[in-house]
Short mmCIF file of N, CA and C in Angstrom, two decimals:
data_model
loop_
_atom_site.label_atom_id
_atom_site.label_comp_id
_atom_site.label_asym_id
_atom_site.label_seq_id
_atom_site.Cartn_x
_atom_site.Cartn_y
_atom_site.Cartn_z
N UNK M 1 149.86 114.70 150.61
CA UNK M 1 150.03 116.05 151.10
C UNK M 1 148.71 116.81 151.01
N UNK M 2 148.15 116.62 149.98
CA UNK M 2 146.89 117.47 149.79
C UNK M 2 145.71 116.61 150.32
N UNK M 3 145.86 115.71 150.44
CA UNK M 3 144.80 115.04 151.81
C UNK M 3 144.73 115.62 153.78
N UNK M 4 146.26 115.90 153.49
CA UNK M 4 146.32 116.49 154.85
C UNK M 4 146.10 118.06 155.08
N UNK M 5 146.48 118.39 154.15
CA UNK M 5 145.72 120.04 153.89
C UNK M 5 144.63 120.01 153.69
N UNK M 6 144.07 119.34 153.23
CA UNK M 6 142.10 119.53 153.36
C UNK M 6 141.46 119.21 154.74
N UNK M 7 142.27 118.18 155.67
CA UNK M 7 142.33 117.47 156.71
C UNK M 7 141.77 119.14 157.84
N UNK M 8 143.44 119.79 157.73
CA UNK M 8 144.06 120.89 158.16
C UNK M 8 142.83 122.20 158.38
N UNK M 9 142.59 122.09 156.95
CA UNK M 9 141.42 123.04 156.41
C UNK M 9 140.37 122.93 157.21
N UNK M 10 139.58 121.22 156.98
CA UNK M 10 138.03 121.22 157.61
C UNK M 10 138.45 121.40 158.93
N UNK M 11 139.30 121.04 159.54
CA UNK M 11 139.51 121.25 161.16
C UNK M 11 139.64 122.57 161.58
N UNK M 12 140.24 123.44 160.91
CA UNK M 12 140.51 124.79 161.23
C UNK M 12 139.16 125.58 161.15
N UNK M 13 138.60 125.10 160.34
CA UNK M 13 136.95 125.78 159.61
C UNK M 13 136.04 124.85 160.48
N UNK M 14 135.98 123.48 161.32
CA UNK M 14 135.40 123.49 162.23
C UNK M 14 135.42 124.11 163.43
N UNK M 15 136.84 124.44 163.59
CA UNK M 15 137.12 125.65 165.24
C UNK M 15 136.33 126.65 164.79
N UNK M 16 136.93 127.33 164.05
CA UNK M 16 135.85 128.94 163.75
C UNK M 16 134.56 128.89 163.81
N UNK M 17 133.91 127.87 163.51
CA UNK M 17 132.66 127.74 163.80
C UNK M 17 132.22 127.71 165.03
N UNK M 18 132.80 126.75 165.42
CA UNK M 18 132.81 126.69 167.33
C UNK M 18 133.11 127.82 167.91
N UNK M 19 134.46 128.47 167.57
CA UNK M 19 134.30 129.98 168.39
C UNK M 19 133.26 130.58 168.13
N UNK M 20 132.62 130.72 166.38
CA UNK M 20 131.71 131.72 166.35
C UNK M 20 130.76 131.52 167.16
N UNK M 21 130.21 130.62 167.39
CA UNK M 21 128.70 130.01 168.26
C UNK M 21 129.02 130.59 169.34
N UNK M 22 130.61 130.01 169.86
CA UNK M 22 130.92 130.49 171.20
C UNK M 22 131.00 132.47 171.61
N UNK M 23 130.82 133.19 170.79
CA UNK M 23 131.31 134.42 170.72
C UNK M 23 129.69 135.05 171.29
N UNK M 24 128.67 134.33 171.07
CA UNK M 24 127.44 134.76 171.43
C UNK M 24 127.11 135.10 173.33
N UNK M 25 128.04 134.06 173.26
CA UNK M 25 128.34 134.21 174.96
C UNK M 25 129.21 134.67 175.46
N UNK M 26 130.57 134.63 174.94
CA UNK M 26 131.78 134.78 175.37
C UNK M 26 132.43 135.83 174.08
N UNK M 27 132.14 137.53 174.47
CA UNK M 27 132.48 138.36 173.08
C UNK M 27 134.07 138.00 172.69
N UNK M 28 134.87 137.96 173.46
CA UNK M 28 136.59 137.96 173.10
C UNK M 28 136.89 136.62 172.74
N UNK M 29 135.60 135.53 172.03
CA UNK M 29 136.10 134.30 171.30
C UNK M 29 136.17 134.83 169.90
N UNK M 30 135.16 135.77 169.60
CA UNK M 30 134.72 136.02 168.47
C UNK M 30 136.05 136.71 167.54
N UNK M 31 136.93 137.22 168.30
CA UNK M 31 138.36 137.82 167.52
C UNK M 31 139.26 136.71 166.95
N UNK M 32 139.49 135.47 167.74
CA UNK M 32 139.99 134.90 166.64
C UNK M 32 139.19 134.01 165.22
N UNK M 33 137.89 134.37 165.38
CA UNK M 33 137.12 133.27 164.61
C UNK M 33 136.79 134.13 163.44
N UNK M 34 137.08 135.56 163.07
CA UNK M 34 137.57 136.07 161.91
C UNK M 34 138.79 136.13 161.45
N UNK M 35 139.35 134.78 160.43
CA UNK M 35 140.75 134.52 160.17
C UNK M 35 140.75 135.30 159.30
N UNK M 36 139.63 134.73 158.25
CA UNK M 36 139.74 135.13 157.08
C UNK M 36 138.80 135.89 156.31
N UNK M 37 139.34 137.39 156.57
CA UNK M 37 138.91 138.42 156.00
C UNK M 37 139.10 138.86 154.52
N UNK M 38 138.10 139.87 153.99
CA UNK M 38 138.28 140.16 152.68
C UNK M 38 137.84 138.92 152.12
N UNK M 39 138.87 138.29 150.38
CA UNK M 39 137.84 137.61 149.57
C UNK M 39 139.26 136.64 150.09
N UNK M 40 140.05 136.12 150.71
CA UNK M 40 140.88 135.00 151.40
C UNK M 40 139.66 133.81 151.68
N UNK M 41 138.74 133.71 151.89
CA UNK M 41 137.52 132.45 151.86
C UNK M 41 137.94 132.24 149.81
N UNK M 42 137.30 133.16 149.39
CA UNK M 42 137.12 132.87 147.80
C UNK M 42 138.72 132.40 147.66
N UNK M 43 139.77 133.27 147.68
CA UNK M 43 140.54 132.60 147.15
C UNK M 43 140.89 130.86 147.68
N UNK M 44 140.70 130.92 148.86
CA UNK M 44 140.90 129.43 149.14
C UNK M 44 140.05 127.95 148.64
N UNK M 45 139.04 128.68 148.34
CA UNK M 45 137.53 128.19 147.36
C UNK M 45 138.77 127.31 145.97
N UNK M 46 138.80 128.85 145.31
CA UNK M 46 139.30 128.43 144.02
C UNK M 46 140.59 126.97 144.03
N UNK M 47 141.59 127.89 144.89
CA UNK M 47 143.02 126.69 145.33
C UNK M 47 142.38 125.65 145.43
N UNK M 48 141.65 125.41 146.18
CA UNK M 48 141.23 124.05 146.57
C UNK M 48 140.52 123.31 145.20
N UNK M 49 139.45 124.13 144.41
CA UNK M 49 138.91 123.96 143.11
C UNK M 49 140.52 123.59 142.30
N UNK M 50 140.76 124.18 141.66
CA UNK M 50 142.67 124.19 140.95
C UNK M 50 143.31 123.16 141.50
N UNK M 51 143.31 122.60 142.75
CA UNK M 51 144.50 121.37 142.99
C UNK M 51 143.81 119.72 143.11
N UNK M 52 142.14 120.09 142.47
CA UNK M 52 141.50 118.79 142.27
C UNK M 52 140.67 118.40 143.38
N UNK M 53 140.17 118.97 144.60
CA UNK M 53 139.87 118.95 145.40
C UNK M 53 137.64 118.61 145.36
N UNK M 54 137.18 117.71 144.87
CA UNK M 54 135.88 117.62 144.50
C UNK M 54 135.24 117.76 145.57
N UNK M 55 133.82 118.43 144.78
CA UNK M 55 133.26 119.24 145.74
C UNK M 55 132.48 118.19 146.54
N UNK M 56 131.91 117.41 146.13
CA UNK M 56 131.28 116.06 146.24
C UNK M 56 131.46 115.49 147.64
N UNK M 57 133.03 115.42 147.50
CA UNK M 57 133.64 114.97 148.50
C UNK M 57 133.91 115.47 149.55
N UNK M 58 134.36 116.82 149.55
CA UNK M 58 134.46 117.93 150.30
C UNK M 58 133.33 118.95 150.27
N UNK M 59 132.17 119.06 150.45
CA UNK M 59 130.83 119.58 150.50
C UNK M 59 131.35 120.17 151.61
N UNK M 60 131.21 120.04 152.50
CA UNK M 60 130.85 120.63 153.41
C UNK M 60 132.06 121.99 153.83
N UNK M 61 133.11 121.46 153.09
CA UNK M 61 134.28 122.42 153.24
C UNK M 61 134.27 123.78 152.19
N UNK M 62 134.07 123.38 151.32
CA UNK M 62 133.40 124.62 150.29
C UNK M 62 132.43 125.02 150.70
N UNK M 63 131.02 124.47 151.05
CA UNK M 63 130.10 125.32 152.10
C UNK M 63 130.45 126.33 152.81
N UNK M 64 131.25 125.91 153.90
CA UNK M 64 131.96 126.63 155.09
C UNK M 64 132.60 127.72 154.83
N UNK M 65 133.57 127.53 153.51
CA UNK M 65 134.60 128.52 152.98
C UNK M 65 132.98 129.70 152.34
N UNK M 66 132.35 129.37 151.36
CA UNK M 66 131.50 130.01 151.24
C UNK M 66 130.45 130.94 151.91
N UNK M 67 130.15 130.40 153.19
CA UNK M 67 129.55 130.83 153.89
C UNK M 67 130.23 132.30 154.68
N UNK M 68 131.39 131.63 154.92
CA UNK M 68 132.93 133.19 155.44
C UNK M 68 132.46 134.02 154.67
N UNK M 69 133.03 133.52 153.19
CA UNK M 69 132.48 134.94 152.02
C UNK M 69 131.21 135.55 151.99
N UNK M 70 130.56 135.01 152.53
CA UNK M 70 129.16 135.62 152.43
C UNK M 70 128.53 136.98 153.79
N UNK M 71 129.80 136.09 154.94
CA UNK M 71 129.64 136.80 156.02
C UNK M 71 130.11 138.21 155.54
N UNK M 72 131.61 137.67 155.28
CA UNK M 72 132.71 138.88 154.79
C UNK M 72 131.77 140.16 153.93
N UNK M 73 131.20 139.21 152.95
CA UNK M 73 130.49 140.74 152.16
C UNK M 73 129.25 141.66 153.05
N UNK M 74 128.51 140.51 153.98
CA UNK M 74 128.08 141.32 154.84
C UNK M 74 128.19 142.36 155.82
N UNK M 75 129.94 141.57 156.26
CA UNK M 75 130.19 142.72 157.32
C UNK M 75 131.21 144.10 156.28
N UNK M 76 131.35 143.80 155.09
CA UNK M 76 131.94 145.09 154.86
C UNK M 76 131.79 145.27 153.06
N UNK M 77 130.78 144.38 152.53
CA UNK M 77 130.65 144.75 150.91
C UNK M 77 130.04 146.21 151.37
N UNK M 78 129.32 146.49 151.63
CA UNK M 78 128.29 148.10 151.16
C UNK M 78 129.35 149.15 151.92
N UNK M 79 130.47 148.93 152.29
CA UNK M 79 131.21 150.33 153.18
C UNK M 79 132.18 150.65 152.06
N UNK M 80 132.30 151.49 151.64
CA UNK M 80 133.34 152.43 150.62
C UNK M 80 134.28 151.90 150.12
N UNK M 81 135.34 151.33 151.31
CA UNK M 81 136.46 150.77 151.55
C UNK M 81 136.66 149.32 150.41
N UNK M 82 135.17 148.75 150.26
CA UNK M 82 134.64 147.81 149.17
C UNK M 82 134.51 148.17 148.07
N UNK M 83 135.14 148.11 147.42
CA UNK M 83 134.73 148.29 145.61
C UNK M 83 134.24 147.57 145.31
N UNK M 84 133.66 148.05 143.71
CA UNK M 84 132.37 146.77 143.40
C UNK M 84 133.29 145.60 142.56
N UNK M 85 134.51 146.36 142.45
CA UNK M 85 135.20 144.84 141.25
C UNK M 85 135.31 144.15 142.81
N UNK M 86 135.68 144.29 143.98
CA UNK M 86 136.59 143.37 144.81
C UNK M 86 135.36 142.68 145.08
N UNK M 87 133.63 142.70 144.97
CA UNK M 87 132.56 142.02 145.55
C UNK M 87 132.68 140.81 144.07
N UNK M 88 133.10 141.46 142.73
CA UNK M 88 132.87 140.67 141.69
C UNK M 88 133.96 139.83 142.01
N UNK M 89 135.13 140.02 142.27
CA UNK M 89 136.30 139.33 142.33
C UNK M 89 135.55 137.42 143.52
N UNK M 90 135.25 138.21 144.92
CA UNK M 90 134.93 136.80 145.44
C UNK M 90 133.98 136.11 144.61
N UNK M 91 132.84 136.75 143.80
CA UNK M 91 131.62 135.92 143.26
C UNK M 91 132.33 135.06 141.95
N UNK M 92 133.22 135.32 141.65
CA UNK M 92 133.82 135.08 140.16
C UNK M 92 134.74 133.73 140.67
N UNK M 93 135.60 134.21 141.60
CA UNK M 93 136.41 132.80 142.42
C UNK M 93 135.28 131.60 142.58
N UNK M 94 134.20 131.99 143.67
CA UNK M 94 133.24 130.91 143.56
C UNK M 94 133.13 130.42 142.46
N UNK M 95 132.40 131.19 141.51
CA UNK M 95 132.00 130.49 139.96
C UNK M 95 132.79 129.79 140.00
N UNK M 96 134.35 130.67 139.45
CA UNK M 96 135.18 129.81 138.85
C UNK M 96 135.90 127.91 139.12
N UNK M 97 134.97 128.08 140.29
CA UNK M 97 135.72 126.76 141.60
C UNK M 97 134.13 126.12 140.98
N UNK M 98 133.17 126.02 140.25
CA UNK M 98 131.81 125.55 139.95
C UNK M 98 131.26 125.49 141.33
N UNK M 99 131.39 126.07 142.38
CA UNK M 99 130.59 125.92 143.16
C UNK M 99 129.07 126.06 142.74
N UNK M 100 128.00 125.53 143.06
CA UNK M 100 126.47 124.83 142.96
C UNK M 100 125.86 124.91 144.22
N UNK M 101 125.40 125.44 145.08
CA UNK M 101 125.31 124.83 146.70
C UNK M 101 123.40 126.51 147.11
N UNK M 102 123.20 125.90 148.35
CA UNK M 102 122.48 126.82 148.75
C UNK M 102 123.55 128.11 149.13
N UNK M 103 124.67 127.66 149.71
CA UNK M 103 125.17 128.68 150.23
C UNK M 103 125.95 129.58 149.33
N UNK M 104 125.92 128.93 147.58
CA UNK M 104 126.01 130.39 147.06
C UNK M 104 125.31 131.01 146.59
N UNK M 105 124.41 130.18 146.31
CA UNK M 105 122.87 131.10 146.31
C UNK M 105 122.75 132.45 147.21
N UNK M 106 122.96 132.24 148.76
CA UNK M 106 122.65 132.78 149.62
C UNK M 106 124.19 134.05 149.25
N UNK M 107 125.48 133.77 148.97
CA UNK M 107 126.65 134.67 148.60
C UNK M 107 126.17 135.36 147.01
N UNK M 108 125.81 134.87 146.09
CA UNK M 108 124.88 135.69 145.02
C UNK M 108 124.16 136.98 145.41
N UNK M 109 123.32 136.35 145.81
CA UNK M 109 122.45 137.17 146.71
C UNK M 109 122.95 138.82 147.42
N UNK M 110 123.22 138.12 148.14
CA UNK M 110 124.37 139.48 149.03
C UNK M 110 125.43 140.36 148.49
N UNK M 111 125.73 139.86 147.01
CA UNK M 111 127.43 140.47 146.46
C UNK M 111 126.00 141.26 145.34
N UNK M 112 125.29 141.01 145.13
CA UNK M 112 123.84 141.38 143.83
C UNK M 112 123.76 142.64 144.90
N UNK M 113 123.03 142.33 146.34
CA UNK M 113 122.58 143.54 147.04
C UNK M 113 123.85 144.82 147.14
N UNK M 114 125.27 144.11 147.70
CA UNK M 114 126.21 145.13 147.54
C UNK M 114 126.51 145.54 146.37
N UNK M 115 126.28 145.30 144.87
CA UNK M 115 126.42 145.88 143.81
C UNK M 115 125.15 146.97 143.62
N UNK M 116 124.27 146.59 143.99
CA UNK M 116 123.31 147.67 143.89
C UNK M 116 123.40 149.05 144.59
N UNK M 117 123.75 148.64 146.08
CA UNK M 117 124.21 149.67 146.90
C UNK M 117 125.34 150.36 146.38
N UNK M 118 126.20 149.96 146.01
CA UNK M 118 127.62 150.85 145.24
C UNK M 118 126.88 151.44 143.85
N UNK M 119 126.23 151.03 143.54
CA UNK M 119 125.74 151.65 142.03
C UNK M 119 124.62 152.99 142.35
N UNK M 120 124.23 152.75 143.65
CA UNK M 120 122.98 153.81 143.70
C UNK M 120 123.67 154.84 144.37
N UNK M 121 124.58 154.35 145.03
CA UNK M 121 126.02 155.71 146.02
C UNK M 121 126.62 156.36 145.00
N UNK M 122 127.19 155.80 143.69
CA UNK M 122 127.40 156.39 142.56
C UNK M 122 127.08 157.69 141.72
N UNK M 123 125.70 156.92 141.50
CA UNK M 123 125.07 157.86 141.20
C UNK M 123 124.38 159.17 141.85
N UNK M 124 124.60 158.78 143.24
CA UNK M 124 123.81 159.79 143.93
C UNK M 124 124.43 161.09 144.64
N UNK M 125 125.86 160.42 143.81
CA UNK M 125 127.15 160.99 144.46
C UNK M 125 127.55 161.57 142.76
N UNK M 126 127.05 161.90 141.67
CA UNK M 126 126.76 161.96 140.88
C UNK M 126 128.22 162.13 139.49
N UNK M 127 128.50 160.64 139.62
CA UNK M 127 129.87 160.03 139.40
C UNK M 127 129.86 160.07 137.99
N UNK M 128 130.76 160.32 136.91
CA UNK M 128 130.70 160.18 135.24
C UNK M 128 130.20 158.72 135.12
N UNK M 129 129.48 158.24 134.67
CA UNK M 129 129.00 157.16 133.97
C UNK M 129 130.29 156.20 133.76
N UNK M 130 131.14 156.46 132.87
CA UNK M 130 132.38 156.19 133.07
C UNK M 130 133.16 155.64 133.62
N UNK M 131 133.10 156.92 134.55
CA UNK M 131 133.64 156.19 136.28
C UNK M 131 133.17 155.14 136.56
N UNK M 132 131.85 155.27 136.99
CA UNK M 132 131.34 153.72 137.61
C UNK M 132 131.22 152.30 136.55
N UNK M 133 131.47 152.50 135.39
CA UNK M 133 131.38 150.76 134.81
C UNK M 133 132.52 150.89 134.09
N UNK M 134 133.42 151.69 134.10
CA UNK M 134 134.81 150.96 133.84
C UNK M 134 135.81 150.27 134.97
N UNK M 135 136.06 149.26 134.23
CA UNK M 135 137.13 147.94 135.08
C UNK M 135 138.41 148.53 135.06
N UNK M 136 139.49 147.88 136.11
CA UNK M 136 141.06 148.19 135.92
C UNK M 136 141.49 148.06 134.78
N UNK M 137 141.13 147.31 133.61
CA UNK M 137 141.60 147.58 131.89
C UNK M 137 141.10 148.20 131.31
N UNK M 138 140.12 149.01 131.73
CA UNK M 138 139.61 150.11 130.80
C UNK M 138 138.46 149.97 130.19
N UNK M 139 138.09 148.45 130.35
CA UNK M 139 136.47 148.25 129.72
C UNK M 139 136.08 148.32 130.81
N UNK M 140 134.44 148.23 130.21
CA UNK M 140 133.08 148.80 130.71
C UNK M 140 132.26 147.37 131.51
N UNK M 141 132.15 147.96 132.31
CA UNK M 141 130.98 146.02 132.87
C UNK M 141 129.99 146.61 132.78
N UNK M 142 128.86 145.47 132.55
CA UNK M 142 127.45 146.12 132.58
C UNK M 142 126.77 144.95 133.58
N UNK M 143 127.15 146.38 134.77
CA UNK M 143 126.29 145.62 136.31
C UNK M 143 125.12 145.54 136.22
N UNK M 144 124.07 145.95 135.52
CA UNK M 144 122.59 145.14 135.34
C UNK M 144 122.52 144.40 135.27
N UNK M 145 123.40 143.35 134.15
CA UNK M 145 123.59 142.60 133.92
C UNK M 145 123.55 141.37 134.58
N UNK M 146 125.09 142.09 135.28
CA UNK M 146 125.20 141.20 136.58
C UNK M 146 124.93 140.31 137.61
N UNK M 147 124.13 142.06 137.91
CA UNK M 147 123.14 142.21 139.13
C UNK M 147 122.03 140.97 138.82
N UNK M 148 121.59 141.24 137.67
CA UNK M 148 120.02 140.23 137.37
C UNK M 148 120.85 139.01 137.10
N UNK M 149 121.68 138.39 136.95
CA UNK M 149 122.48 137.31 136.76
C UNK M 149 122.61 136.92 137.97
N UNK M 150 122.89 137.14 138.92
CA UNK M 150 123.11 137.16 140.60
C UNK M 150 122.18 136.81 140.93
N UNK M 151 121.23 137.46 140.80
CA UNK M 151 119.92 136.98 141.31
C UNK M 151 119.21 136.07 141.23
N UNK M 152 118.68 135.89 139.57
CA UNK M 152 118.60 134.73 138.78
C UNK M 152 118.78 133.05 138.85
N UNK M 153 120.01 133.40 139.47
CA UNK M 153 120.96 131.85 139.34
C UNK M 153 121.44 131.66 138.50
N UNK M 154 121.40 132.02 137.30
CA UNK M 154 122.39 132.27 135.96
C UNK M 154 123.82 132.31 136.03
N UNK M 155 124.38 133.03 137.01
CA UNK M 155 125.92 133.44 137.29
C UNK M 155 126.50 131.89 137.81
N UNK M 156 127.86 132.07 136.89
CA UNK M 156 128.21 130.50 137.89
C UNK M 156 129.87 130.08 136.79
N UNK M 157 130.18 128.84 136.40
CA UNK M 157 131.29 128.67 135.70
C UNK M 157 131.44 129.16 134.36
N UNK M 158 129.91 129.01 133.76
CA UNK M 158 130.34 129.61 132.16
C UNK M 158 129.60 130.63 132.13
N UNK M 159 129.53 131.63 132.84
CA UNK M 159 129.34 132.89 132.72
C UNK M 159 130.65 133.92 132.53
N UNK M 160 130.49 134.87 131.65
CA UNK M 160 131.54 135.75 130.96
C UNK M 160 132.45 136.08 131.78
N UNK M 161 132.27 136.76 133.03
CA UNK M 161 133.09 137.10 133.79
C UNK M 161 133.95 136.06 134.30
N UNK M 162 133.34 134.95 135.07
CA UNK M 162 133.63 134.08 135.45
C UNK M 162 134.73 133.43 134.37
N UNK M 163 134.86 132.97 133.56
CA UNK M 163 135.49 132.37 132.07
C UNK M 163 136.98 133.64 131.55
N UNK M 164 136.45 134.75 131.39
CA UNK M 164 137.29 135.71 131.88
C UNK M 164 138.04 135.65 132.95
N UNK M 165 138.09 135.61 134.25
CA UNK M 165 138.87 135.67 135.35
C UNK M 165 139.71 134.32 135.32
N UNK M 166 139.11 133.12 134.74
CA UNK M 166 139.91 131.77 134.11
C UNK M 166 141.03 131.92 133.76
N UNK M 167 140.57 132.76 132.62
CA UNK M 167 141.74 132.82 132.03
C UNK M 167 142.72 133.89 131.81
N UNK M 168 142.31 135.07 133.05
CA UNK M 168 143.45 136.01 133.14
C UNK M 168 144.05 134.55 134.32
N UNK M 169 143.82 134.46 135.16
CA UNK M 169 144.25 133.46 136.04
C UNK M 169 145.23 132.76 135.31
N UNK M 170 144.91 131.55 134.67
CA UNK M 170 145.80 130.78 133.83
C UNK M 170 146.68 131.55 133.19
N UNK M 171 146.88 132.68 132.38
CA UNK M 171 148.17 133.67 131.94
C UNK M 171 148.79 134.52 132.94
N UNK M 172 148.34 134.47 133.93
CA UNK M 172 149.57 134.32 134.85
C UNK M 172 150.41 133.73 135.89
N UNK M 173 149.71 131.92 135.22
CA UNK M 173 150.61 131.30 135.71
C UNK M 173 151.65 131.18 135.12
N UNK M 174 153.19 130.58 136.11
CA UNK M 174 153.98 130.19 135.18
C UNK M 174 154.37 129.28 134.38
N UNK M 175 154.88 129.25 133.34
CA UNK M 175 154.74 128.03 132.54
C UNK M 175 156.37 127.43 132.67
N UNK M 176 156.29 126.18 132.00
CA UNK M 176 157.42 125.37 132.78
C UNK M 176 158.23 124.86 131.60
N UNK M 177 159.73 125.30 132.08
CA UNK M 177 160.78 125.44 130.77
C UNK M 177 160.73 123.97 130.13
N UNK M 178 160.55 123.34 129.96
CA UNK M 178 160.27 122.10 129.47
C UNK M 178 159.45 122.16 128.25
N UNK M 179 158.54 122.87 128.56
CA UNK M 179 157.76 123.17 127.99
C UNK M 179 157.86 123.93 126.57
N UNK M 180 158.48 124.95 126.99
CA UNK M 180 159.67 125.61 125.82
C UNK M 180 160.50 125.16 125.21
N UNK M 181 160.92 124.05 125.66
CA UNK M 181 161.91 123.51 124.65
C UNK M 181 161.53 122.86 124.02
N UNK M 182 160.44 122.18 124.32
CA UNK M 182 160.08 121.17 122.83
C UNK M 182 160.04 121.56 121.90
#
C-alpha cells in the first residue's frame, strides 16, 4: 500500500511540475499546479518521514515536496496573513523528517528571510516585546537564535525546536488499548 502511495505521490509531483513549466506559456495551467498550499508540502514531508519512507530512496520526492515549501513561503511567508510560528511550523516538519538536501538549504534560507521580515514589521509597528516572542503556550522563542540557526545550517533533527515539535507530535498520537492493559 505504501509503495503505491509514494508511486501516487512522485507522479502527482511530476504533473505539477510539468504544469508549472507549462504555465510560463500557457497562464490557466498554472491554477492547477498549486495543490498544495500553506505548510501541506511540510506536512506531507513529515507523513512520508513517520511511515518509513527513506530519503535515499525517495530523494527526489522529498526534494520536490521541499521545493513547494519553499515556493509556498515565497509566495506568502512575508504577507501578514503568515505568522512567524506557521514559517517555524514548515521548517520544523522538514527537520523533523531529517531532511539534509540543497533544497533545504535553499527553504532555511527563505523561512530565516521571512522571520526577519515579521520581526522588523513588529517592531516597527512598535509591538510589546512580549507580543512578538511569545508562542501559543506562553513561552518565549528566541528568533535570533533561530534566525542565525537557519542560516548557518545548524537547524535540522536535533535542534530544540525541531525535538520539541517530536514530541508534542508523538503526545498526540493515539495510543493503542492493548497497550493499557498490560
Amino acid at each position: 500500500i505504501l509503495k503505491g502511495l509514494i508511486n501516487r505521490a512522485e507522479d502527482r509531483l511530476q504533473t505539477l511540475e510539468q504544469r508549472k513549466s507549462l504555465s510560463m506559456f500557457f497562464p490557466g495551467a498554472a491554477a492547477a499546479a498549486g495543490e498544495l498550499h500553506g505548510r501541506k508540502a511540510a506536512d506531507a514531508i513529515l507523513w512520508f518521514a513517520l511511515a518509513g519512507v527513506v530519503s535515499g530512496e525517495h530523494k527526489n520526492l522529498y526534494n520536490d515536496l521541499v521545493d513547494i515549501a519553499t515556493e509556498e513561503l515565497l509566495r506568502f511567508g512575508m504577507n501578514s496573513s503568515c505568522r512567524a510560528k506557521d514559517v517555524l511550523h514548515i521548517v520544523e516538519r522538514v527537520a523533523m523528517a531529517g531532511i539534509v538536501s540543497e533544497s533545504s538549504k535553499r527553504l532555511y534560507s527563505v523561512a530565516a528571510d521571512c522571520l526577519e521580515a515579521k520581526m522588523k514589521s513588529a517592531c516597527s509597528q512598535e509591538k510589546s516585546v512580549d507580543e512578538i516572542l511569545n508562542d501559543e503556550e506562553g513561552g518565549s522563542i528566541d528568533y535570533g537564535n533561530i534566525i542565525q540557526s537557519l542560516r548557518d545550517s545548524s537547524f535540522g533533527l536535533h535542534s530544540d525546536r525541531s525535538l520539541l515539535g517530536l514530541w508534542r507530535f508523538s503526545t498526540r498520537q493515539r495510543k493503542q488499548r492493548a497497550f493499557f492493559q498490560n
